[in-house]
mmCIF file of C-alpha atoms in Angstrom:
data_model
loop_
_atom_site.group_PDB
_atom_site.id
_atom_site.type_symbol
_atom_site.label_atom_id
_atom_site.label_comp_id
_atom_site.label_asym_id
_atom_site.label_seq_id
_atom_site.Cartn_x
_atom_site.Cartn_y
_atom_site.Cartn_z
ATOM 1 C CA MET U 17 3.082 -22.501 82.623
ATOM 2 C CA ASP U 18 6.486 -21.287 81.408
ATOM 3 C CA VAL U 19 8.981 -24.056 81.454
ATOM 4 C CA ILE U 20 12.711 -23.345 81.606
ATOM 5 C CA HIS U 21 14.520 -26.364 80.228
ATOM 6 C CA PRO U 22 18.130 -26.602 81.371
ATOM 7 C CA HIS U 23 20.979 -28.227 79.484
ATOM 8 C CA PRO U 24 19.838 -31.814 78.577
ATOM 9 C CA GLN U 25 22.601 -33.388 80.625
ATOM 10 C CA ARG U 26 21.397 -31.694 83.890
ATOM 11 C CA LYS U 27 18.608 -33.280 85.866
ATOM 12 C CA THR U 28 17.109 -30.108 87.334
ATOM 13 C CA ARG U 29 14.055 -28.883 85.495
ATOM 14 C CA LEU U 30 12.873 -25.356 86.367
ATOM 15 C CA ALA U 31 9.516 -23.886 85.601
ATOM 16 C CA ALA U 32 8.762 -20.156 85.877
ATOM 17 C CA PHE U 33 5.910 -17.670 85.278
ATOM 18 C CA ILE U 34 2.775 -19.633 86.046
ATOM 19 C CA PHE U 35 -0.203 -18.917 83.695
ATOM 20 C CA ALA U 36 -3.881 -18.924 84.448
ATOM 21 C CA ALA U 37 -4.924 -20.893 81.405
ATOM 22 C CA THR U 38 -6.916 -18.778 78.869
ATOM 23 C CA SER U 39 -8.749 -16.677 81.452
ATOM 24 C CA LEU U 40 -6.402 -13.945 82.671
ATOM 25 C CA PHE U 41 -7.449 -11.461 85.316
ATOM 26 C CA SER U 42 -6.352 -7.980 86.125
ATOM 27 C CA ALA U 43 -7.793 -4.974 87.924
ATOM 28 C CA ALA U 44 -9.074 -1.814 86.369
ATOM 29 C CA ALA U 45 -9.947 1.258 88.393
ATOM 30 C CA ASN U 46 -11.659 -0.041 91.510
ATOM 31 C CA ALA U 47 -13.204 -3.184 90.077
ATOM 32 C CA TRP U 48 -12.044 -6.525 88.908
ATOM 33 C CA GLN U 49 -12.301 -7.036 85.155
ATOM 34 C CA PRO U 50 -11.420 -10.325 83.541
ATOM 35 C CA ILE U 51 -9.193 -10.480 80.467
ATOM 36 C CA ASP U 52 -11.104 -13.051 78.461
ATOM 37 C CA ILE U 53 -9.154 -14.716 75.631
ATOM 38 C CA ASP U 54 -11.522 -16.929 73.767
ATOM 39 C CA ASP U 55 -8.977 -18.525 71.417
ATOM 40 C CA ASP U 56 -7.785 -21.905 72.735
ATOM 41 C CA SER U 57 -5.166 -22.078 70.111
ATOM 42 C CA VAL U 58 -2.856 -19.994 72.334
ATOM 43 C CA LEU U 59 -2.545 -23.121 74.465
ATOM 44 C CA ARG U 60 -1.783 -25.616 71.701
ATOM 45 C CA SER U 61 0.972 -28.033 72.677
ATOM 46 C CA PRO U 62 2.666 -28.782 70.535
ATOM 47 C CA PRO U 63 2.055 -25.498 68.712
ATOM 48 C CA SER U 64 1.013 -25.334 65.085
ATOM 49 C CA ILE U 65 3.439 -23.752 62.637
ATOM 50 C CA ALA U 66 2.450 -22.890 59.115
ATOM 51 C CA VAL U 67 3.884 -20.677 56.352
ATOM 52 C CA ARG U 68 1.617 -18.800 53.919
ATOM 53 C CA ASN U 69 2.586 -15.989 51.535
ATOM 54 C CA GLY U 70 5.867 -15.197 53.240
ATOM 55 C CA THR U 71 4.518 -15.185 56.761
ATOM 56 C CA LEU U 72 5.095 -17.884 59.374
ATOM 57 C CA TYR U 73 2.136 -18.368 61.690
ATOM 58 C CA PHE U 74 2.860 -19.759 65.210
ATOM 59 C CA ASP U 75 -0.106 -20.771 67.364
ATOM 60 C CA GLY U 76 0.295 -22.272 70.811
ATOM 61 C CA LYS U 77 2.778 -22.665 73.609
ATOM 62 C CA ILE U 78 6.476 -22.338 73.223
ATOM 63 C CA ILE U 79 7.814 -25.748 74.223
ATOM 64 C CA GLU U 80 11.047 -27.717 73.948
ATOM 65 C CA GLY U 81 11.712 -28.159 70.265
ATOM 66 C CA SER U 82 9.872 -24.995 69.131
ATOM 67 C CA ALA U 83 13.061 -23.125 68.158
ATOM 68 C CA GLU U 84 14.224 -26.103 66.108
ATOM 69 C CA ALA U 85 10.879 -26.311 64.321
ATOM 70 C CA LEU U 86 10.888 -22.553 63.589
ATOM 71 C CA LEU U 87 14.408 -22.672 62.229
ATOM 72 C CA ARG U 88 13.549 -25.613 60.045
ATOM 73 C CA GLN U 89 10.731 -23.684 58.388
ATOM 74 C CA LEU U 90 12.870 -20.554 57.962
ATOM 75 C CA ASP U 91 15.515 -22.591 56.223
ATOM 76 C CA MET U 92 13.038 -24.292 53.939
ATOM 77 C CA ARG U 93 10.873 -21.347 52.836
ATOM 78 C CA ARG U 94 10.932 -17.713 52.183
ATOM 79 C CA VAL U 95 9.701 -16.025 55.344
ATOM 80 C CA GLU U 96 9.664 -12.195 55.890
ATOM 81 C CA LYS U 97 7.414 -12.026 58.939
ATOM 82 C CA VAL U 98 6.520 -14.235 61.963
ATOM 83 C CA SER U 99 3.038 -13.947 63.260
ATOM 84 C CA PHE U 100 2.546 -15.104 66.903
ATOM 85 C CA ASN U 101 -0.508 -16.199 68.809
ATOM 86 C CA SER U 102 1.040 -17.614 71.988
ATOM 87 C CA ILE U 103 0.481 -17.564 75.790
ATOM 88 C CA GLY U 104 4.226 -18.007 76.151
ATOM 89 C CA GLY U 105 6.206 -20.966 77.467
ATOM 90 C CA ASP U 106 9.908 -22.108 77.541
ATOM 91 C CA ALA U 107 12.157 -19.144 78.116
ATOM 92 C CA LYS U 108 15.214 -20.736 76.702
ATOM 93 C CA GLU U 109 13.385 -21.792 73.518
ATOM 94 C CA ALA U 110 11.858 -18.381 73.148
ATOM 95 C CA MET U 111 15.288 -16.695 73.434
ATOM 96 C CA GLU U 112 16.637 -18.978 70.687
ATOM 97 C CA MET U 113 13.761 -18.007 68.477
ATOM 98 C CA GLY U 114 14.273 -14.359 69.236
ATOM 99 C CA ARG U 115 17.892 -14.509 68.331
ATOM 100 C CA GLU U 116 17.181 -16.103 65.012
ATOM 101 C CA ILE U 117 14.429 -13.536 64.201
ATOM 102 C CA HIS U 118 16.762 -10.722 65.117
ATOM 103 C CA LYS U 119 19.703 -12.168 63.131
ATOM 104 C CA ARG U 120 17.460 -12.527 60.026
ATOM 105 C CA LYS U 121 15.995 -9.015 60.529
ATOM 106 C CA MET U 122 12.486 -10.370 60.344
ATOM 107 C CA ASP U 123 9.240 -8.585 61.322
ATOM 108 C CA VAL U 124 7.069 -9.894 64.155
ATOM 109 C CA GLU U 125 3.333 -9.609 64.363
ATOM 110 C CA VAL U 126 1.260 -9.995 67.499
ATOM 111 C CA ARG U 127 -1.863 -11.509 65.992
ATOM 112 C CA ASN U 128 -4.072 -12.250 68.963
ATOM 113 C CA VAL U 129 -1.981 -12.848 72.043
ATOM 114 C CA CYS U 130 1.753 -12.578 72.805
ATOM 115 C CA ALA U 131 2.311 -13.064 76.552
ATOM 116 C CA SER U 132 5.175 -13.852 78.838
ATOM 117 C CA ALA U 133 8.093 -15.527 77.056
ATOM 118 C CA CYS U 134 6.613 -14.448 73.683
ATOM 119 C CA ALA U 135 6.474 -10.829 74.864
ATOM 120 C CA ASN U 136 9.757 -10.995 76.700
ATOM 121 C CA TYR U 137 11.973 -12.398 73.895
ATOM 122 C CA ILE U 138 10.206 -12.705 70.542
ATOM 123 C CA PHE U 139 8.337 -9.377 70.324
ATOM 124 C CA PRO U 140 11.385 -7.107 70.937
ATOM 125 C CA ALA U 141 13.512 -9.093 68.590
ATOM 126 C CA GLY U 142 11.550 -8.145 65.467
ATOM 127 C CA LYS U 143 12.804 -5.562 63.045
ATOM 128 C CA ASN U 144 9.305 -4.114 62.833
ATOM 129 C CA LYS U 145 6.727 -5.026 65.458
ATOM 130 C CA PHE U 146 3.118 -5.130 64.283
ATOM 131 C CA ILE U 147 0.232 -5.225 66.772
ATOM 132 C CA THR U 148 -3.228 -5.952 65.484
ATOM 133 C CA GLN U 149 -6.087 -3.853 66.987
ATOM 134 C CA ASN U 150 -7.388 -6.455 69.444
ATOM 135 C CA ALA U 151 -4.139 -8.195 70.219
ATOM 136 C CA TYR U 152 -2.963 -8.727 73.831
ATOM 137 C CA LEU U 153 0.674 -7.952 74.564
ATOM 138 C CA LEU U 154 1.308 -8.937 78.155
ATOM 139 C CA TRP U 155 4.226 -9.247 80.577
ATOM 140 C CA HIS U 156 4.593 -10.636 84.052
ATOM 141 C CA GLY U 157 8.281 -10.751 84.873
ATOM 142 C CA SER U 158 11.501 -12.383 83.632
ATOM 143 C CA LEU U 159 14.458 -14.261 84.907
ATOM 144 C CA HIS U 160 15.714 -10.936 86.421
ATOM 145 C CA SER U 161 12.583 -10.417 88.438
ATOM 146 C CA PRO U 162 12.875 -10.244 92.234
ATOM 147 C CA THR U 163 13.198 -13.913 93.331
ATOM 148 C CA ASP U 164 9.962 -13.613 95.411
ATOM 149 C CA GLU U 165 8.055 -12.941 92.189
ATOM 150 C CA ILE U 166 9.458 -15.980 90.335
ATOM 151 C CA ALA U 167 7.360 -19.068 90.710
ATOM 152 C CA LEU U 168 9.493 -22.133 90.182
ATOM 153 C CA GLU U 169 8.945 -25.885 90.073
ATOM 154 C CA SER U 170 11.394 -28.754 90.076
ATOM 155 C CA ASN U 171 11.256 -32.422 89.343
ATOM 156 C CA ASP U 172 13.951 -32.906 92.002
ATOM 157 C CA GLN U 173 12.488 -33.723 95.404
ATOM 158 C CA GLY U 174 13.799 -31.655 98.272
ATOM 159 C CA GLN U 175 14.636 -28.591 96.191
ATOM 160 C CA THR U 176 13.532 -25.417 97.878
ATOM 161 C CA HIS U 177 12.721 -22.184 96.039
ATOM 162 C CA GLU U 178 15.947 -20.596 97.255
ATOM 163 C CA MET U 179 17.950 -23.568 96.066
ATOM 164 C CA LEU U 180 16.451 -23.359 92.593
ATOM 165 C CA VAL U 181 16.860 -19.609 92.075
ATOM 166 C CA THR U 182 20.498 -19.820 93.227
ATOM 167 C CA SER U 183 21.215 -22.973 91.198
ATOM 168 C CA THR U 184 23.829 -23.063 88.439
ATOM 169 C CA VAL U 185 21.095 -23.791 85.860
ATOM 170 C CA PHE U 186 19.041 -20.782 86.836
ATOM 171 C CA THR U 187 22.129 -18.519 87.086
ATOM 172 C CA GLU U 188 23.255 -19.552 83.564
ATOM 173 C CA LEU U 189 19.852 -18.914 82.174
ATOM 174 C CA LYS U 190 19.712 -15.546 83.819
ATOM 175 C CA GLN U 191 23.080 -14.661 82.220
ATOM 176 C CA GLN U 192 21.736 -15.877 78.816
ATOM 177 C CA GLU U 193 18.831 -13.510 79.203
ATOM 178 C CA ALA U 194 21.161 -10.545 79.972
ATOM 179 C CA GLU U 195 23.164 -11.395 76.900
ATOM 180 C CA PHE U 196 20.129 -11.787 74.732
ATOM 181 C CA TYR U 197 18.925 -8.280 75.491
ATOM 182 C CA GLN U 198 22.314 -6.830 74.899
ATOM 183 C CA GLN U 199 22.457 -8.625 71.581
ATOM 184 C CA ILE U 200 19.102 -7.245 70.383
ATOM 185 C CA GLY U 201 19.848 -3.782 71.755
ATOM 186 C CA VAL U 202 17.047 -3.271 74.279
ATOM 187 C CA ASN U 203 16.920 -2.671 78.067
ATOM 188 C CA GLY U 204 15.416 -5.879 79.438
ATOM 189 C CA ASP U 205 14.028 -4.134 82.466
ATOM 190 C CA PHE U 206 10.753 -3.674 80.518
ATOM 191 C CA ALA U 207 9.947 -7.275 81.271
ATOM 192 C CA TRP U 208 9.963 -6.925 85.037
ATOM 193 C CA CYS U 209 10.790 -3.523 86.499
ATOM 194 C CA PRO U 210 7.160 -2.791 87.700
ATOM 195 C CA GLN U 211 7.711 -5.607 90.118
ATOM 196 C CA ARG U 212 10.269 -3.367 92.013
ATOM 197 C CA GLN U 213 7.598 -0.898 92.958
ATOM 198 C CA SER U 214 6.024 -1.025 96.419
ATOM 199 C CA ASP U 215 2.503 -0.946 95.014
ATOM 200 C CA TYR U 216 3.064 -3.643 92.453
ATOM 201 C CA HIS U 217 0.665 -6.202 94.013
ATOM 202 C CA GLU U 218 -1.952 -3.580 94.569
ATOM 203 C CA LYS U 219 -1.820 -2.153 91.099
ATOM 204 C CA PHE U 220 -1.313 -5.491 89.360
ATOM 205 C CA PRO U 221 -2.940 -8.117 91.687
ATOM 206 C CA GLU U 222 -2.772 -10.802 88.946
ATOM 207 C CA LYS U 223 0.691 -9.724 87.904
ATOM 208 C CA TRP U 224 0.015 -8.938 84.188
ATOM 209 C CA PHE U 225 0.903 -5.593 82.665
ATOM 210 C CA SER U 226 1.437 -3.980 79.296
ATOM 211 C CA TRP U 227 3.290 -0.877 77.976
ATOM 212 C CA SER U 228 2.378 2.046 75.767
ATOM 213 C CA GLN U 229 4.325 2.698 72.586
ATOM 214 C CA ALA U 230 6.030 5.658 74.168
ATOM 215 C CA ASN U 231 7.178 3.742 77.185
ATOM 216 C CA LEU U 232 8.362 0.825 75.056
ATOM 217 C CA ALA U 233 10.557 3.238 73.111
ATOM 218 C CA LYS U 234 12.146 4.385 76.373
ATOM 219 C CA PHE U 235 13.442 0.826 76.792
ATOM 220 C CA GLY U 236 14.803 0.745 73.243
ATOM 221 C CA VAL U 237 11.829 -1.272 71.855
ATOM 222 C CA ASN U 238 11.252 0.683 68.702
ATOM 223 C CA ASN U 239 9.593 0.382 65.366
ATOM 224 C CA VAL U 240 6.183 -0.666 66.938
ATOM 225 C CA ARG U 241 3.335 -0.382 64.550
ATOM 226 C CA PHE U 242 -0.432 -0.614 64.963
ATOM 227 C CA ALA U 243 -3.381 -1.624 62.793
ATOM 228 C CA THR U 244 -5.000 1.729 63.653
ATOM 229 C CA ASN U 245 -2.878 3.813 66.002
ATOM 230 C CA ALA U 246 -1.130 3.511 69.330
ATOM 231 C CA ALA U 247 -3.738 5.440 71.308
ATOM 232 C CA ARG U 248 -6.658 3.555 69.963
ATOM 233 C CA TRP U 249 -4.927 0.123 70.650
ATOM 234 C CA GLN U 250 -4.205 1.152 74.212
ATOM 235 C CA SER U 251 -7.689 2.361 74.741
ATOM 236 C CA THR U 252 -9.095 -0.867 73.432
ATOM 237 C CA MET U 253 -6.872 -3.010 75.649
ATOM 238 C CA SER U 254 -7.577 -0.860 78.745
ATOM 239 C CA GLY U 255 -11.269 -1.517 78.043
ATOM 240 C CA LYS U 256 -10.524 -5.206 78.023
ATOM 241 C CA GLY U 257 -8.970 -5.037 81.445
ATOM 242 C CA VAL U 258 -5.321 -4.642 80.583
ATOM 243 C CA ILE U 259 -3.338 -2.485 82.986
ATOM 244 C CA PHE U 260 -0.509 -0.357 81.478
ATOM 245 C CA ALA U 261 2.532 0.238 83.597
ATOM 246 C CA ASP U 262 4.288 3.515 84.234
ATOM 247 C CA TYR U 263 7.879 3.791 82.953
ATOM 248 C CA CYS U 264 10.333 2.509 85.544
ATOM 249 C CA GLN U 265 14.101 2.149 85.860
#
């Protein structure tokens, strides 16, 4: 699951965007088709981080401390590109990582999986975004999603869903998200706008969606490059059960 860690002095701990382990499901046409990810490394916790030949390789969940670990490697070594294989995780940590990647004008590679917090904050922050032919790039909402679409947990007993999504901690994180997208120069609606549509649950029964290169560009997510070409990647992903959303505002 995606964990949103608040300020360390606060006691509330919010969790958003629940994952379905390594077996993700979506619907294609009139039949159910599983999205099978056979690489358990996307769930490593703590994640593994290694630098080879100017590329930083990140495998696993984005957890508390991931941003600090990434920054430590970037300060120690020459890194031109970060290559991610991650199911997602901590939104606050992912935003911090995205800010650093954007500030340093680094390239981002989606190596196998980049989902949720990885797709929301790290992928669009790259100067150039590289997607390998069989890589999954998946979204299922953000902090700006309709509140009914945000699954939250709290360690505080007695906290209701409404109390959490209206809490100061959540409100501050939501503002940080808006500022993040403004900083990197993209329209953050790409992470959640399909959820506004009346047929969202019918079209995306398991809530995962992806975007074509052309639609990403409409949100300001540019310089997206593919191992083969955009059309072939989209066709490959559609064949693996990934549903591509229509552009929305």
